[in-house]
PDB file of C-alpha atoms in Angstrom:
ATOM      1  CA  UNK A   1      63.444 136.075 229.040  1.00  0.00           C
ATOM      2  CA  UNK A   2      66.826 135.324 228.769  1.00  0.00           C
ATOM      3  CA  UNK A   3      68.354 134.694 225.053  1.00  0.00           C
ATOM      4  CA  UNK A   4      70.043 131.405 226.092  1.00  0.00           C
ATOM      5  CA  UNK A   5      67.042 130.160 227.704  1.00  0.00           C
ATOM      6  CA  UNK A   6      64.813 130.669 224.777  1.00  0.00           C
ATOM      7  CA  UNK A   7      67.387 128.977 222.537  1.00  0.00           C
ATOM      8  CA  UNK A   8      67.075 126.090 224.657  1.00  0.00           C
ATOM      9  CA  UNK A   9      63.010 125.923 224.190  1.00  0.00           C
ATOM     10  CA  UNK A  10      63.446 126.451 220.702  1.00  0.00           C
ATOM     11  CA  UNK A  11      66.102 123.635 220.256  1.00  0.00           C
ATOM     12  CA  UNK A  12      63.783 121.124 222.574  1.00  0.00           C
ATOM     13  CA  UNK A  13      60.695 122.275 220.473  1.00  0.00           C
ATOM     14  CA  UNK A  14      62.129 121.167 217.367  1.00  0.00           C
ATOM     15  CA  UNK A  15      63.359 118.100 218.622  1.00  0.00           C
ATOM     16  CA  UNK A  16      60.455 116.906 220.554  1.00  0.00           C
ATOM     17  CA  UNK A  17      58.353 118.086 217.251  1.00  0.00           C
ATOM     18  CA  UNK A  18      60.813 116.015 214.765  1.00  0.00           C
ATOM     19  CA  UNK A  19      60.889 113.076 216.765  1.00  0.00           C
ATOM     20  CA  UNK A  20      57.278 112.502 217.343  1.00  0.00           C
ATOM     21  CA  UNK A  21      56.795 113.229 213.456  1.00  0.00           C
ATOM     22  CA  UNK A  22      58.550 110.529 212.812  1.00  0.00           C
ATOM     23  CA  UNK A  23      57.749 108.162 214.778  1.00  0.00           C
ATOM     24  CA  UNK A  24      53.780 109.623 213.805  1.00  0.00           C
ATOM     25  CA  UNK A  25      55.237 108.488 210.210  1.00  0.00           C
ATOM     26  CA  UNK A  26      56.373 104.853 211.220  1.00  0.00           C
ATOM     27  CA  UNK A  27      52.576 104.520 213.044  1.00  0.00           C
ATOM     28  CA  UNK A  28      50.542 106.068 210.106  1.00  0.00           C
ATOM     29  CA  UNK A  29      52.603 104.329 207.029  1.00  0.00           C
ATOM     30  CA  UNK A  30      54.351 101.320 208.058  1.00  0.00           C
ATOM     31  CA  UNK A  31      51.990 100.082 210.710  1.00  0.00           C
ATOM     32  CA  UNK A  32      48.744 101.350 209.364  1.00  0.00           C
ATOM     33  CA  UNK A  33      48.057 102.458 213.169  1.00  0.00           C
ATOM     34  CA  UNK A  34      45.168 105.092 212.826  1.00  0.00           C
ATOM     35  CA  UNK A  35      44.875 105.252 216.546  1.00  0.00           C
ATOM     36  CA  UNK A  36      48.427 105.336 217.788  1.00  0.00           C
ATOM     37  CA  UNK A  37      49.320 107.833 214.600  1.00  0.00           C
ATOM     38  CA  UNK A  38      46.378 109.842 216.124  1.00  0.00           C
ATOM     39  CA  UNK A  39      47.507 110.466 219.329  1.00  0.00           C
ATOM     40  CA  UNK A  40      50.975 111.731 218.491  1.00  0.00           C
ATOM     41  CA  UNK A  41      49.701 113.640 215.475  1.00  0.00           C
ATOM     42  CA  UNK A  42      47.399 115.007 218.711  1.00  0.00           C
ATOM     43  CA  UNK A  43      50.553 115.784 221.056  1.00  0.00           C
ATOM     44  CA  UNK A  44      52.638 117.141 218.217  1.00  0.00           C
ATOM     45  CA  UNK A  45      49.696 119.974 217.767  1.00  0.00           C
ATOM     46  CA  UNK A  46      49.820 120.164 221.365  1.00  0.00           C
ATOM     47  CA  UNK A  47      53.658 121.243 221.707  1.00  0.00           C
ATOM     48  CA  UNK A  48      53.168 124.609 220.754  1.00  0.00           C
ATOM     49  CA  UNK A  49      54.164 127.824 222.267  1.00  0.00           C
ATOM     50  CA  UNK A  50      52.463 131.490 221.733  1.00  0.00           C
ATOM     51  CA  UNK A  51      55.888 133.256 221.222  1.00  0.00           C
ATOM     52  CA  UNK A  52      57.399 131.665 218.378  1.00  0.00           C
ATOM     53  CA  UNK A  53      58.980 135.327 217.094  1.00  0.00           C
ATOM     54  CA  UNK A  54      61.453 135.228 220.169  1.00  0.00           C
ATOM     55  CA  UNK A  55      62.649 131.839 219.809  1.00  0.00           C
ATOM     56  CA  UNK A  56      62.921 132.443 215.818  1.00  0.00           C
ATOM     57  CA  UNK A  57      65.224 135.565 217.179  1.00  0.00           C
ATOM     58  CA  UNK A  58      67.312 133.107 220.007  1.00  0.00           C
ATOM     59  CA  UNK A  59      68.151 130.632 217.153  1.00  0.00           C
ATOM     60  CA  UNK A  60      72.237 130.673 216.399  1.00  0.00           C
ATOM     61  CA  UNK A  61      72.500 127.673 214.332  1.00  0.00           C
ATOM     62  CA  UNK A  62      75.971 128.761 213.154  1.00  0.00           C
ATOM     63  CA  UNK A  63      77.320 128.992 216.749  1.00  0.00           C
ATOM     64  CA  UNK A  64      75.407 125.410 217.914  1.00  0.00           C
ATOM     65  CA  UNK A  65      79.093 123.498 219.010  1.00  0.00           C
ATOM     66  CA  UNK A  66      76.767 120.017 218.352  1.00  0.00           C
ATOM     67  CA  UNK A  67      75.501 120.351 215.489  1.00  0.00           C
ATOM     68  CA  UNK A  68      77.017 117.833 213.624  1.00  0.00           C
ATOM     69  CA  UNK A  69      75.768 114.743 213.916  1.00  0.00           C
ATOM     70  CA  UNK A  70      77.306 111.621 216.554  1.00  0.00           C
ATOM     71  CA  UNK A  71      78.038 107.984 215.269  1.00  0.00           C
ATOM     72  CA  UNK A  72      74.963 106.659 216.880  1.00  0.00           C
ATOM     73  CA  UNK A  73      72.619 109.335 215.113  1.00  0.00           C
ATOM     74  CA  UNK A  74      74.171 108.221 211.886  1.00  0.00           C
ATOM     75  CA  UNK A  75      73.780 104.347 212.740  1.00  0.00           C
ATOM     76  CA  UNK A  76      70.545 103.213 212.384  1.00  0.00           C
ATOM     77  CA  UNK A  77      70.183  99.623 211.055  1.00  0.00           C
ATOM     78  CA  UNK A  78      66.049  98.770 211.885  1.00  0.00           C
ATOM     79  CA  UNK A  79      63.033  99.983 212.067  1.00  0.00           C
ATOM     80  CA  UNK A  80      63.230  99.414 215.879  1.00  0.00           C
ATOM     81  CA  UNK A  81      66.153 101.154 216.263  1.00  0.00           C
ATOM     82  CA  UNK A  82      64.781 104.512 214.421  1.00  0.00           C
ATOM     83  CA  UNK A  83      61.367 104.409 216.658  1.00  0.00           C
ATOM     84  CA  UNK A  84      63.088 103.751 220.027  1.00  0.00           C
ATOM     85  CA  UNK A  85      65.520 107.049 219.137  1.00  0.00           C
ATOM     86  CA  UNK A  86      62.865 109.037 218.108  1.00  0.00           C
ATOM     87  CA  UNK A  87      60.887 107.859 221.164  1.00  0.00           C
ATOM     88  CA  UNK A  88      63.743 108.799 223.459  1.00  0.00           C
ATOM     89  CA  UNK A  89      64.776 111.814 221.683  1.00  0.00           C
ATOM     90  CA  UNK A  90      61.222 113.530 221.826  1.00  0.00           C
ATOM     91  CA  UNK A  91      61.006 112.321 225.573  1.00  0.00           C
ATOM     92  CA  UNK A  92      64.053 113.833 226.671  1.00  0.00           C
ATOM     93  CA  UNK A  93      63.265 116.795 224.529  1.00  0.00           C
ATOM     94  CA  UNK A  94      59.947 117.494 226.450  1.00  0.00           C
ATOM     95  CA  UNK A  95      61.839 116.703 229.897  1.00  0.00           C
ATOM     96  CA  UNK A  96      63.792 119.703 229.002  1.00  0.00           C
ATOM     97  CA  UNK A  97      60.850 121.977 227.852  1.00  0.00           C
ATOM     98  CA  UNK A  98      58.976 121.300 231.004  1.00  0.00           C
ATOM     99  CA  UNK A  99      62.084 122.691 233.203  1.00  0.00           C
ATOM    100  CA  UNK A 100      62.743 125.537 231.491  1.00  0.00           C
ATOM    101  CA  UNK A 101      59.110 126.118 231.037  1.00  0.00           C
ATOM    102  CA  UNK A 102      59.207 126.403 234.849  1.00  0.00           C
ATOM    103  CA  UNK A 103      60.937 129.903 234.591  1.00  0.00           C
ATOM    104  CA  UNK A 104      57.535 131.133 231.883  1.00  0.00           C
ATOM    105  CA  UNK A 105      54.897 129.378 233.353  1.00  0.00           C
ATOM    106  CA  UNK A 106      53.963 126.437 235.403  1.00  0.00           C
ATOM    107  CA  UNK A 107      50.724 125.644 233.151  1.00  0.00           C
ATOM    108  CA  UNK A 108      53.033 125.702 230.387  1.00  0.00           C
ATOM    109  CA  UNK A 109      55.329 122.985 232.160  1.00  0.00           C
ATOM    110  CA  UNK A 110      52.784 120.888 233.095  1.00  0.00           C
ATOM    111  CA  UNK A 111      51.495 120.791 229.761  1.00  0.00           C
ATOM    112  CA  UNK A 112      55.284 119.559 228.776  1.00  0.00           C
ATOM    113  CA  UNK A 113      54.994 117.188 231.355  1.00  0.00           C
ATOM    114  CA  UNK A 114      51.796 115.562 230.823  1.00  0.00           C
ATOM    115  CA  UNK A 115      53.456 115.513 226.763  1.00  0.00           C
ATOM    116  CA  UNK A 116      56.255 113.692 228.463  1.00  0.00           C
ATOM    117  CA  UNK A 117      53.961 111.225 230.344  1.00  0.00           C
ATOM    118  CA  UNK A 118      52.236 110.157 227.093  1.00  0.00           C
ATOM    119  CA  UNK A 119      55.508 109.691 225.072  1.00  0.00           C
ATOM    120  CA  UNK A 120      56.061 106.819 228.204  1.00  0.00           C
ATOM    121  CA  UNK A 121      52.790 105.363 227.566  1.00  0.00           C
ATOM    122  CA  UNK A 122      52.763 105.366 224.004  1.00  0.00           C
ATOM    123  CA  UNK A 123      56.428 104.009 223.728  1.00  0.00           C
ATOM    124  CA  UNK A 124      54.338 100.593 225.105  1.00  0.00           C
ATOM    125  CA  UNK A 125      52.650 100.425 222.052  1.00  0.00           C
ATOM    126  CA  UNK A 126      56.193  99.555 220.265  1.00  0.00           C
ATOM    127  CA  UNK A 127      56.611  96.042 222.428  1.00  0.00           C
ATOM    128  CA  UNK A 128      53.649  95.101 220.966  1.00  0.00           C
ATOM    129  CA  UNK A 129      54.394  95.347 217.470  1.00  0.00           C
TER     130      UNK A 129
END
């Protein structure tokens, strides 16, 4: 597979990872929410791939022209405001993951996908809190 392309999956991986950890976090210590930690603990396991050695070899941190971080990553005021970012953040992550995981394998997408749908389900859970 093409170098780019893998550095895109590995970038999306990470994110999506990182921002369901935390928000995992926010459930499992600040809430107390056993179930709702649960099932992101659950899809965080579940947004693995088997070829980890090529994306470890795709990575170019150094030459990543975003890397530093926006005003709006740095500007987090509430609780609320770190959730809903990490919420979005791994959402649009998996969005990504499940196009390019088109060009792999279309089980592979739809498992990005179905990832994706339970982000949107789970984000519910926050306007109840």
């Amino acid at each position: 597979m093409n170098k780019e392309y893998l550095r895109i999956i590995d970038a999306n991986l990470n994110r999506l990872r990182e921002g369901i950890r935390v928000v995992e976090d926010i459930f499992r210590y600040i809430f107390n929410d056993k179930e709702t930690a649960k099932k992101l603990k659950t899809l965080r396991h579940k947004a693995q791939i088997d070829f980890n050695s090529d994306l470890l070899l795709s990575r170019d941190i150094k030459n990543d022209v975003l890397k530093s971080s926006t005003k709006s990553e740095q500007d987090r005021k509430t609780l609320d405001s770190i959730l809903l970012a990490n919420f979005k953040r791994a959402q649009e992550s998996s969005r990504v993951l499940e196009e390019f995981s088109k060009l792999i394998d279309k089980d592979l997408s739809e498992k990005f996908k179905y990832i994706r749908y339970e982000l949107y389900d789970l984000e519910i859970v926050i306007t109840k809190i």
